[in-house]
Short mmCIF file of C-alpha atoms and ligand atoms in Angstrom, two decimals:
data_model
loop_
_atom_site.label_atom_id
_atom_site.label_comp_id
_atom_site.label_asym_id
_atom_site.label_seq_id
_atom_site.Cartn_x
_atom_site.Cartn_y
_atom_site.Cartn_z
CA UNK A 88 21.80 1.21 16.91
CA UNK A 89 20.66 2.57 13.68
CA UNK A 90 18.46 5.97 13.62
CA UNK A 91 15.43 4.62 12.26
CA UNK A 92 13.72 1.05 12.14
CA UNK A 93 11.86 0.50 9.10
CA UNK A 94 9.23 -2.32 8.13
CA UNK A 95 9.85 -3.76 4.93
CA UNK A 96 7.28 -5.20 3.39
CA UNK A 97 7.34 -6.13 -0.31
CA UNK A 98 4.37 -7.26 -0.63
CA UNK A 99 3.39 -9.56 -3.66
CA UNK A 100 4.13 -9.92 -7.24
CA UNK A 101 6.97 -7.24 -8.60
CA UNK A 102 6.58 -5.68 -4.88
CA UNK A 103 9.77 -7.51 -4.54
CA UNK A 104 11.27 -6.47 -7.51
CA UNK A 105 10.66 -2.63 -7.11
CA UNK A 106 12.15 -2.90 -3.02
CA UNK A 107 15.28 -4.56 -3.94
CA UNK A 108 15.68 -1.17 -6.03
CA UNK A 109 14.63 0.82 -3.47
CA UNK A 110 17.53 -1.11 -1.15
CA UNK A 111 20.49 -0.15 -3.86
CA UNK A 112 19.30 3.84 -3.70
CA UNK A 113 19.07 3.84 -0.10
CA UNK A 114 22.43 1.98 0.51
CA UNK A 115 23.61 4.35 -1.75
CA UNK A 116 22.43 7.74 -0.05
CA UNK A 117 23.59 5.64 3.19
CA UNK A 118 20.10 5.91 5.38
CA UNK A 119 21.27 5.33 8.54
CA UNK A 120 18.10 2.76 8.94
CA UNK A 121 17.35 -1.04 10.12
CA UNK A 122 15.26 -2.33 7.44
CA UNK A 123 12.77 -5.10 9.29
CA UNK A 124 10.79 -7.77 7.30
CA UNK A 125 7.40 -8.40 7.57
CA UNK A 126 5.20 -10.78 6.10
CA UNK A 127 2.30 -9.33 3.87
CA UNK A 128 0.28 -10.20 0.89
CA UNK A 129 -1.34 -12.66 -0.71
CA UNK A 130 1.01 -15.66 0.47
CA UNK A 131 -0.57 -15.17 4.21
CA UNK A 132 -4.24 -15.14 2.68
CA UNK A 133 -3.61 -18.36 0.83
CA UNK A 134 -1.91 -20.31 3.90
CA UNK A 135 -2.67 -18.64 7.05
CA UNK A 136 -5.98 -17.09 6.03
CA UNK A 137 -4.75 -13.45 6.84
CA UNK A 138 -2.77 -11.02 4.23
CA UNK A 139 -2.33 -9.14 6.86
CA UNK A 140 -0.85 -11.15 9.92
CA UNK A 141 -0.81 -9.50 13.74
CA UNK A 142 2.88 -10.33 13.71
CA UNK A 143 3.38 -8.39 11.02
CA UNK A 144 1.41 -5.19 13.08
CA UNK A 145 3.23 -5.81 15.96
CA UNK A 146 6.34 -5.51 14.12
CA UNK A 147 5.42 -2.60 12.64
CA UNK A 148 4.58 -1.29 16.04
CA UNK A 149 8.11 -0.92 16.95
CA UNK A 150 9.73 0.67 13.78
CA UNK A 151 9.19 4.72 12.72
CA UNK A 152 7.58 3.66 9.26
CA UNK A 153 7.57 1.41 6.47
CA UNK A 154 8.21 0.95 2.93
CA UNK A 155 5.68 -0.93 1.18
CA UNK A 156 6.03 -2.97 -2.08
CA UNK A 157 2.57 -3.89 -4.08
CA UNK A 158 -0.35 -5.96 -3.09
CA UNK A 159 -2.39 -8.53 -5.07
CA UNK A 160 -6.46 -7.74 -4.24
CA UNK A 161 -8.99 -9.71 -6.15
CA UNK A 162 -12.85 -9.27 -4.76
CA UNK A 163 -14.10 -11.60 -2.15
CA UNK A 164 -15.18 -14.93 -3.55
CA UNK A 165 -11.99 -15.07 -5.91
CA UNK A 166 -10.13 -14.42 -2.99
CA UNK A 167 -12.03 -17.55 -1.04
CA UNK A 168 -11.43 -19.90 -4.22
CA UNK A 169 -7.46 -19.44 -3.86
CA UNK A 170 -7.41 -20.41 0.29
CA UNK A 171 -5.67 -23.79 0.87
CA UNK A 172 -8.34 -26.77 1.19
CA UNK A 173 -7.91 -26.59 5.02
CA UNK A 174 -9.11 -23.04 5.28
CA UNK A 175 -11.93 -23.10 3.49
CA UNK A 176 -14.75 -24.17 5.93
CA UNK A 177 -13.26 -21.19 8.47
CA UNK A 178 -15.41 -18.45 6.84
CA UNK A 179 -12.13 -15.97 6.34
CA UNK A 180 -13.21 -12.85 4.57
CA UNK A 181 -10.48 -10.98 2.00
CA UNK A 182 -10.09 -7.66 2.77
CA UNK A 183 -7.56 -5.60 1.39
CA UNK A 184 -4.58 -5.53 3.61
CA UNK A 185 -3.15 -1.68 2.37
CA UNK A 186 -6.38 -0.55 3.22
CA UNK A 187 -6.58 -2.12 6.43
CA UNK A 188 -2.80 -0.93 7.73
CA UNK A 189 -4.34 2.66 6.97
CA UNK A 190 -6.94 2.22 9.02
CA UNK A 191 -5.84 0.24 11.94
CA UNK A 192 -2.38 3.55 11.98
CA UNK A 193 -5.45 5.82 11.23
CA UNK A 194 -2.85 6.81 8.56
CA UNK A 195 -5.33 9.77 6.94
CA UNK A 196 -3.84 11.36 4.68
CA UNK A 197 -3.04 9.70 1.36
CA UNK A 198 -0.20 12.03 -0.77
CA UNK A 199 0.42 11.66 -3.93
CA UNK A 200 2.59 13.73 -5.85
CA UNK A 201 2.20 13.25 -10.00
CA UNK A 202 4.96 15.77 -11.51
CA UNK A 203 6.49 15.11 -14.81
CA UNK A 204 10.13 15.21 -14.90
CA UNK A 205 11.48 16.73 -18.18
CA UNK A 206 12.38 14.45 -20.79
CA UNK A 207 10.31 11.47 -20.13
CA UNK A 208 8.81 10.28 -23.67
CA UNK A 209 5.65 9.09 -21.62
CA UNK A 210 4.64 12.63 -20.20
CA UNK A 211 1.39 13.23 -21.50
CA UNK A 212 2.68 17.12 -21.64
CA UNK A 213 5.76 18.64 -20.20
CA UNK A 214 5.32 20.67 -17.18
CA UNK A 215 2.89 19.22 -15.23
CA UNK A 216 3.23 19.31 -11.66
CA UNK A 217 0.30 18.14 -9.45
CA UNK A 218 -0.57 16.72 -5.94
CA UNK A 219 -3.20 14.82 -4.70
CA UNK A 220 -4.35 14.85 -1.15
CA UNK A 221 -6.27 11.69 -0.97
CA UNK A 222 -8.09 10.99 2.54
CA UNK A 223 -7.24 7.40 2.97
CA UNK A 224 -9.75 5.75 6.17
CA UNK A 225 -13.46 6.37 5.70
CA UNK A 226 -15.96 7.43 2.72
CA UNK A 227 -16.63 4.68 0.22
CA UNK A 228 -13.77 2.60 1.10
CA UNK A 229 -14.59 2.92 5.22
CA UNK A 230 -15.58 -0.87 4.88
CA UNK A 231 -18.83 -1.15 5.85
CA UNK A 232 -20.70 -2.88 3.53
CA UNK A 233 -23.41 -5.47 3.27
CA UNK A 234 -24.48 -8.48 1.44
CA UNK A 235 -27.17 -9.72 2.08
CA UNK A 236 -28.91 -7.12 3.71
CA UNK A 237 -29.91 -7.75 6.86
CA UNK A 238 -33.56 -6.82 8.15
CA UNK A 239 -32.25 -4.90 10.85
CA UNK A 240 -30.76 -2.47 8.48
CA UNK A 241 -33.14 -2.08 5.91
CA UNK A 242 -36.07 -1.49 8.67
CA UNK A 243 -33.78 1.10 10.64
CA UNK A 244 -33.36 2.78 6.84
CA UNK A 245 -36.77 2.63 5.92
CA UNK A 246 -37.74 4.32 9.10
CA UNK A 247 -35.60 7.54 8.22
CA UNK A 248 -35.25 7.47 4.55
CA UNK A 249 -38.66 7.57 2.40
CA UNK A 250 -36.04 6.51 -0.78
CA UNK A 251 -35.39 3.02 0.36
CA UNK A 252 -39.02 1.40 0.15
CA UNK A 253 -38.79 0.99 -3.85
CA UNK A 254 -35.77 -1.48 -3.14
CA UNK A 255 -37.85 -4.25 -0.86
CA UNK A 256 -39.03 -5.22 -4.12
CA UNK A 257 -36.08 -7.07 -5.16
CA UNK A 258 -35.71 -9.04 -2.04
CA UNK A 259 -32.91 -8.16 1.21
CA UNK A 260 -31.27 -11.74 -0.41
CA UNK A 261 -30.25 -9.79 -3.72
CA UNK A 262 -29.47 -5.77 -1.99
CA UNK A 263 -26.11 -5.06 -2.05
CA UNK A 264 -24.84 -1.72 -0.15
CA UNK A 265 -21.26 -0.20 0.38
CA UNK A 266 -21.87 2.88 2.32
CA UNK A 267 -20.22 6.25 1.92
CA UNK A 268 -19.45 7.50 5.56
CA UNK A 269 -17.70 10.49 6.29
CA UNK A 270 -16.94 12.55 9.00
CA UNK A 271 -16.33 16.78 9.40
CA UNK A 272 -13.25 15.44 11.47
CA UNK A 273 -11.44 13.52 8.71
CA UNK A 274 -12.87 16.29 5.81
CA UNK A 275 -11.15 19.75 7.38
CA UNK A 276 -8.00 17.33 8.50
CA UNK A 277 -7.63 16.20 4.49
CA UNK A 278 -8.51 19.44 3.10
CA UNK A 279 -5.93 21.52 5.83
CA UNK A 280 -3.11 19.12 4.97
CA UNK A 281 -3.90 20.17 0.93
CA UNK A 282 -3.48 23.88 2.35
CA UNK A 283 -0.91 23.32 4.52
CA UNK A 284 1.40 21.91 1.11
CA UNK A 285 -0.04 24.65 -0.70
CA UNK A 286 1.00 27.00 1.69
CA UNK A 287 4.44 25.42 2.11
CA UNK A 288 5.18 24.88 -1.61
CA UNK A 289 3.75 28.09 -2.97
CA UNK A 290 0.66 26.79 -4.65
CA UNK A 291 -2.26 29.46 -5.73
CA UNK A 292 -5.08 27.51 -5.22
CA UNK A 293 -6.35 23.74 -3.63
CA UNK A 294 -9.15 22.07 -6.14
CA UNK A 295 -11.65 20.20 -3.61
CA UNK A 296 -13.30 17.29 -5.61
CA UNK A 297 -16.11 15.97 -5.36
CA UNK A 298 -19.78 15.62 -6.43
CA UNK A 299 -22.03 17.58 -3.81
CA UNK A 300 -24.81 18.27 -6.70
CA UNK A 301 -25.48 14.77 -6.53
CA UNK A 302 -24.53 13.16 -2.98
CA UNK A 303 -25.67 15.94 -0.95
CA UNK A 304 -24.88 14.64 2.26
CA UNK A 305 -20.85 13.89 2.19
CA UNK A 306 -20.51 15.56 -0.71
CA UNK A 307 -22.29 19.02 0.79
CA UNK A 308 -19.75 17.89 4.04
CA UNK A 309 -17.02 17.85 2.13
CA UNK A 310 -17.28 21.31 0.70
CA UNK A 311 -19.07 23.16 3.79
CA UNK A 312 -15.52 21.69 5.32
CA UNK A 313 -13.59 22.80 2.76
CA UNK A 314 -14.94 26.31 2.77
CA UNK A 315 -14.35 26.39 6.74
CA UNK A 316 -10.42 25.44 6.41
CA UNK A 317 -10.03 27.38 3.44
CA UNK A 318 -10.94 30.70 5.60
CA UNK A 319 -7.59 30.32 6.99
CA UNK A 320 -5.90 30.63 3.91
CA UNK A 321 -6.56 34.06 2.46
CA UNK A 322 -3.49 33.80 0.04
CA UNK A 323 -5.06 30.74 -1.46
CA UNK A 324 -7.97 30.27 -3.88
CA UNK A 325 -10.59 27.71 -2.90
CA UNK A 326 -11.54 25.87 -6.25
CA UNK A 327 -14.71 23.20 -6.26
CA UNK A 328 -15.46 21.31 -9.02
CA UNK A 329 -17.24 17.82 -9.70
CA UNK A 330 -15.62 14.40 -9.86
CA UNK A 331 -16.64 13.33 -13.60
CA UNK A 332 -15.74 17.07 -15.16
CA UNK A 333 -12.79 17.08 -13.07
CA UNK A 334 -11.58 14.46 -15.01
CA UNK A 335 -12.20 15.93 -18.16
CA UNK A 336 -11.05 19.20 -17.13
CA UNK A 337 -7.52 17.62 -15.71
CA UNK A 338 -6.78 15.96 -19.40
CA UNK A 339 -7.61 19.41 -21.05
CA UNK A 340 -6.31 21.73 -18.61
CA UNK A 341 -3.59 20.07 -16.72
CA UNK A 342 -1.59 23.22 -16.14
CA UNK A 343 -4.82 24.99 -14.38
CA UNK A 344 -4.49 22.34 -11.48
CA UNK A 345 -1.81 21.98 -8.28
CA UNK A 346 -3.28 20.94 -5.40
CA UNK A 347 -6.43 18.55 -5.50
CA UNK A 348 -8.03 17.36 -2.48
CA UNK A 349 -10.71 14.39 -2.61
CA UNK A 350 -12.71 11.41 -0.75
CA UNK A 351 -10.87 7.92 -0.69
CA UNK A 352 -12.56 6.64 -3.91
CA UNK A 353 -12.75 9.94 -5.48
CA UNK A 354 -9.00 10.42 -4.75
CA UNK A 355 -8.19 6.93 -5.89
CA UNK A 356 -9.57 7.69 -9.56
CA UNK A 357 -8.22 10.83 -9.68
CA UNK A 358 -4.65 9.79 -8.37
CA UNK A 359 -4.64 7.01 -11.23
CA UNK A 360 -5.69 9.87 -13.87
CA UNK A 361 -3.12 12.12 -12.95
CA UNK A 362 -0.49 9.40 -13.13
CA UNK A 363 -1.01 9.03 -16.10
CA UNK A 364 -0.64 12.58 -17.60
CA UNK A 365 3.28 12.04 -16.29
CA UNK A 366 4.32 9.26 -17.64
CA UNK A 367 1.84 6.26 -15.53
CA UNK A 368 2.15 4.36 -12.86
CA UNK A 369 5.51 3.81 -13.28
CA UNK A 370 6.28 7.53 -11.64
CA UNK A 371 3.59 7.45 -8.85
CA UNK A 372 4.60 7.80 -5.62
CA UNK A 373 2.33 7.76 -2.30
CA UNK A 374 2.65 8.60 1.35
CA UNK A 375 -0.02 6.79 3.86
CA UNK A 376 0.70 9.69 6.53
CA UNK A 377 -0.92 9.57 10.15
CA UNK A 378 -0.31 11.74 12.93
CA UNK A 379 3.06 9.69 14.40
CA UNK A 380 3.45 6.65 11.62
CA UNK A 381 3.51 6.33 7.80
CA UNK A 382 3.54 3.63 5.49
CA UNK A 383 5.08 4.51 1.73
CA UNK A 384 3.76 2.78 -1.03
CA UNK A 385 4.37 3.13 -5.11
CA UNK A 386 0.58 3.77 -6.65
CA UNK A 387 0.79 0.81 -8.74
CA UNK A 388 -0.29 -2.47 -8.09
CA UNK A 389 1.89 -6.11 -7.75
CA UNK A 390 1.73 -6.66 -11.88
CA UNK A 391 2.20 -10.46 -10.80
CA UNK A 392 2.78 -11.12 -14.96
CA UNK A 393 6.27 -9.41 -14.53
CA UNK A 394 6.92 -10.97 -11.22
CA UNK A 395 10.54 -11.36 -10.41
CA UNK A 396 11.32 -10.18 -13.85
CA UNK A 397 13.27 -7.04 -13.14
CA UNK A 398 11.10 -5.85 -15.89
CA UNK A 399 8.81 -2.95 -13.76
CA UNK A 400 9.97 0.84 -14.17
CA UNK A 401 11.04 1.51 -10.21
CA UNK A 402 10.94 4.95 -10.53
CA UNK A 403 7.28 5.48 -8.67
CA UNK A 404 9.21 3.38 -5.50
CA UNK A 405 12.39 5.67 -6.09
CA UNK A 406 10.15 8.59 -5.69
CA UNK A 407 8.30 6.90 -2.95
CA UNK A 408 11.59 6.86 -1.24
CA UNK A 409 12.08 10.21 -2.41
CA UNK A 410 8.59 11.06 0.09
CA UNK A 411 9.94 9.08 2.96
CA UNK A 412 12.72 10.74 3.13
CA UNK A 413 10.99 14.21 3.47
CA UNK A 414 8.29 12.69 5.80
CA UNK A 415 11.46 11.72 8.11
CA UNK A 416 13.14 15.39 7.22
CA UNK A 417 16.17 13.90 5.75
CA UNK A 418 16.39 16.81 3.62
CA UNK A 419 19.26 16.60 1.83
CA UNK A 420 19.04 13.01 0.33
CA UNK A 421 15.55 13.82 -0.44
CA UNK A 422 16.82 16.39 -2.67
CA UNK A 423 20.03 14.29 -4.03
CA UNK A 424 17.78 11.67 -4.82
CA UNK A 425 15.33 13.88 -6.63
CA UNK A 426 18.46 15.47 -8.44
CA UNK A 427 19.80 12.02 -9.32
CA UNK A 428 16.15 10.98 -10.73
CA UNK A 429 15.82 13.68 -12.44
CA UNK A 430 19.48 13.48 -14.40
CA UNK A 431 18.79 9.53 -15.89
CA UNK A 432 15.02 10.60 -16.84
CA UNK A 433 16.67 13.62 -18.96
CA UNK A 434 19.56 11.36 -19.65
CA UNK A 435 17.51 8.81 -21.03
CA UNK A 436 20.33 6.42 -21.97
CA UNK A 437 19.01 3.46 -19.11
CA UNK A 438 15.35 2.81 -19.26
CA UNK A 439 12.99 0.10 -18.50
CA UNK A 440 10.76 -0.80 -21.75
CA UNK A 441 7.79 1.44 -20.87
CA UNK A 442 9.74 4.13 -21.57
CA UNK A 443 11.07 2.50 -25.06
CA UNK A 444 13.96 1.04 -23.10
CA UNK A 445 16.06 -2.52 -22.31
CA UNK A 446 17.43 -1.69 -18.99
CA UNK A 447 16.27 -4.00 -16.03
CA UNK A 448 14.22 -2.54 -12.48
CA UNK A 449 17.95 -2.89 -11.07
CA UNK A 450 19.96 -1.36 -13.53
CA UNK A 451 17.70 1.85 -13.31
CA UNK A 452 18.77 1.77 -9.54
CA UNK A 453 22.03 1.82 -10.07
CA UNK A 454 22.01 4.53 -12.39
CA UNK A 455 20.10 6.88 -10.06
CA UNK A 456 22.65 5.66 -7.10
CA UNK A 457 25.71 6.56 -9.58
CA UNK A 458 24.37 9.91 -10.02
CA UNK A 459 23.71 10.14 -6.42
C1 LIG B 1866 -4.38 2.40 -4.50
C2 LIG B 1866 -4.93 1.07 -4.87
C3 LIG B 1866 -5.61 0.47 -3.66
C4 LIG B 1866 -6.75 1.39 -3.29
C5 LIG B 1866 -6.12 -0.98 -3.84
C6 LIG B 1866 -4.99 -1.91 -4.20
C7 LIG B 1866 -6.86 -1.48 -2.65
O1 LIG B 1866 -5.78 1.17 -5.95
O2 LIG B 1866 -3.58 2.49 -3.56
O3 LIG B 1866 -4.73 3.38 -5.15
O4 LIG B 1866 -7.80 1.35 -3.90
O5 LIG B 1866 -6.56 2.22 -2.42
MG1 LIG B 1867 -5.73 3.10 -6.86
#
């Protein structure tokens, strides 16, 4: 029997593309590992109604972790249009299935590492290095949201909140409300696991963002939490700053920034920002990490233009490999791997044509598994 069982679960569009890549590296480092396929994606929406089929969960119920390609998400009534004729009338309701798998493994902690590796002509600056700690279950993207809204809810509102009177005027048939929930629970967990890399990599400081000035509530939770966790870190400076200068601040200052901690929404912008400033998505990794199981994803998205193309830089799923390898302490591939990514981005002889190149999602593989 192998040591680990993984799920493998490309996914749509180039998901495919970027796994077969992932599948020449590992061979190469020889991961002593069962891959297992699982059905995901916008396929399963279209013909069974579900992206996200139980099978699929069960499956993954019985491996370690899983390696996850891209998804295809389109909001809910383009997501209705696309069901097959039969499934129409069965009222199924789109919902992303990443976010679901990271909240049905209560997989908190969203990691994602943006570092530019020298030579790569699409670094927006050489040097920077910078992690963010996204928390990946609740806040705005917890899921509860409402359209219509029902009577129930705006009475039970307008009984605590004097704020939410002025919007009866419009009618319950045209409100609209996502909510932002958050607990202390999930805000000291995200914020500890920022320290904890901090601590363990030898970062200064952890940058908690958010926008507390403004939503006072989770915001103010946030930081209160931060400040709490932070206590047990004397060697390492608390920074808080806002969302929207945080932004501007990261594309001035990128080298005054390591760790950055954030909400889910807040963490999504500011992972895609920070992707950017090393080269795009095309070198963004990310760890879904829970307490027992994680599911590792590239940051980009299923690109279904370039599908089955071999087109797609793989580098962000290389380095996704890269972060399940530490996550399952194979430390010495990690680091070959990281070596071996490292030598063809400074190399710059194979590269796929975001970087100015020719070279195919599978002939980058191989290089990195020749320099292995
Ligand atoms: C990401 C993506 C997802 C998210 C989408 C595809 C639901 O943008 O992983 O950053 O918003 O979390
Ligand atoms: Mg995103």
């Amino acid at each position: 029997m192998a040591k680990y069982r993984i799920a493998w679960l490309p996914g749509d569009g180039v998901g495919n593309d970027v796994m077969e890549a992932a599948r020449i590296v590992l061979d190469a480092l020889r991961l002593d590992a069962e891959y297992i396929h699982g059905d995901i994606g916008w396929e399963f929406w279209k013909h069974e109604g579900d992206p996200l089929p139980q099978r699929t969960i069960d499956m993954m119920k019985t491996t370690k972790c899983a390696l996850f390609g891209a998804i295809t998400s389109k909001p809910k009534e383009e997501a209705a249009e696309e069901l097959d004729s039969g499934l129409k009338s069965k009222k199924f309701v789109y919902f992303s299935p990443i976010v679901r798998l990271r909240q049905e493994f209560n997989l908190h902690t969203n990691l994602r590492p943006c570092k530019a590796y020298p030579g790569n002509p699409l670094n927006f600056k050489e040097g920077i290095d910078l992690v963010i700690f996204r928390e990946n279950t609740e806040g705005m993207y917890g899921g509860v949201e409402f359209y219509p809204l029902p009577a129930e809810v705006f009475d039970v509102l307008d009984k605590h909140h004097p704020k939410m009177k002025k919007f009866l005027e419009y009618g319950l048939e045209n409100l609209a409300m996502s909510t932002r929930i958050m607990s202390r629970q999930k805000c000291s967990n995200i914020v500890t696991q920022a320290f904890e890399y901090a601590k363990k990599h030898g970062y200064k400081s952890v940058t908690v963002v958010d926008k507390p000035n403004v939503l006072r509530e989770t915001g103010g939770l946030m930081i209160r939490s931060a400040r709490e966790v932070a206590k047990k870190y004397p060697g390492i400076q608390l920074w808080e700053t806002n969302i929207d200068a945080q932004t501007m601040w990261l594309l001035k200052n990128p080298f005054d920034y390591g760790v950055m901690v954030a909400e889910n929404m807040f963490g999504d912008i500011l992972s895609d920002l920070a992707a950017q400033l090393v080269g795009g998505l095309g070198f963004a990794s990310s760890g879904n990490i829970g307490d027992n199981y994680a599911v590792f994803e590239p940051t980009h998205g299923s690109a279904p233009k370039y599908a089955g193309q071999y087109k797609v830089n793989p580098m962000a799923m290389l380095l996704t490999v890269k972060l399940m390898l530490d996550w399952l302490d194979e430390k010495k591939k990690s680091h070959d791997l990281d070596s071996a990514i490292a030598l063809v981005i400074r190399a710059g002889k194979v590269r796929t044509y975001d970087m100015g190149g020719k070279n195919s999602t599978l002939e980058i593989a191989s290089e990195v598994a020749r320099n292995l």
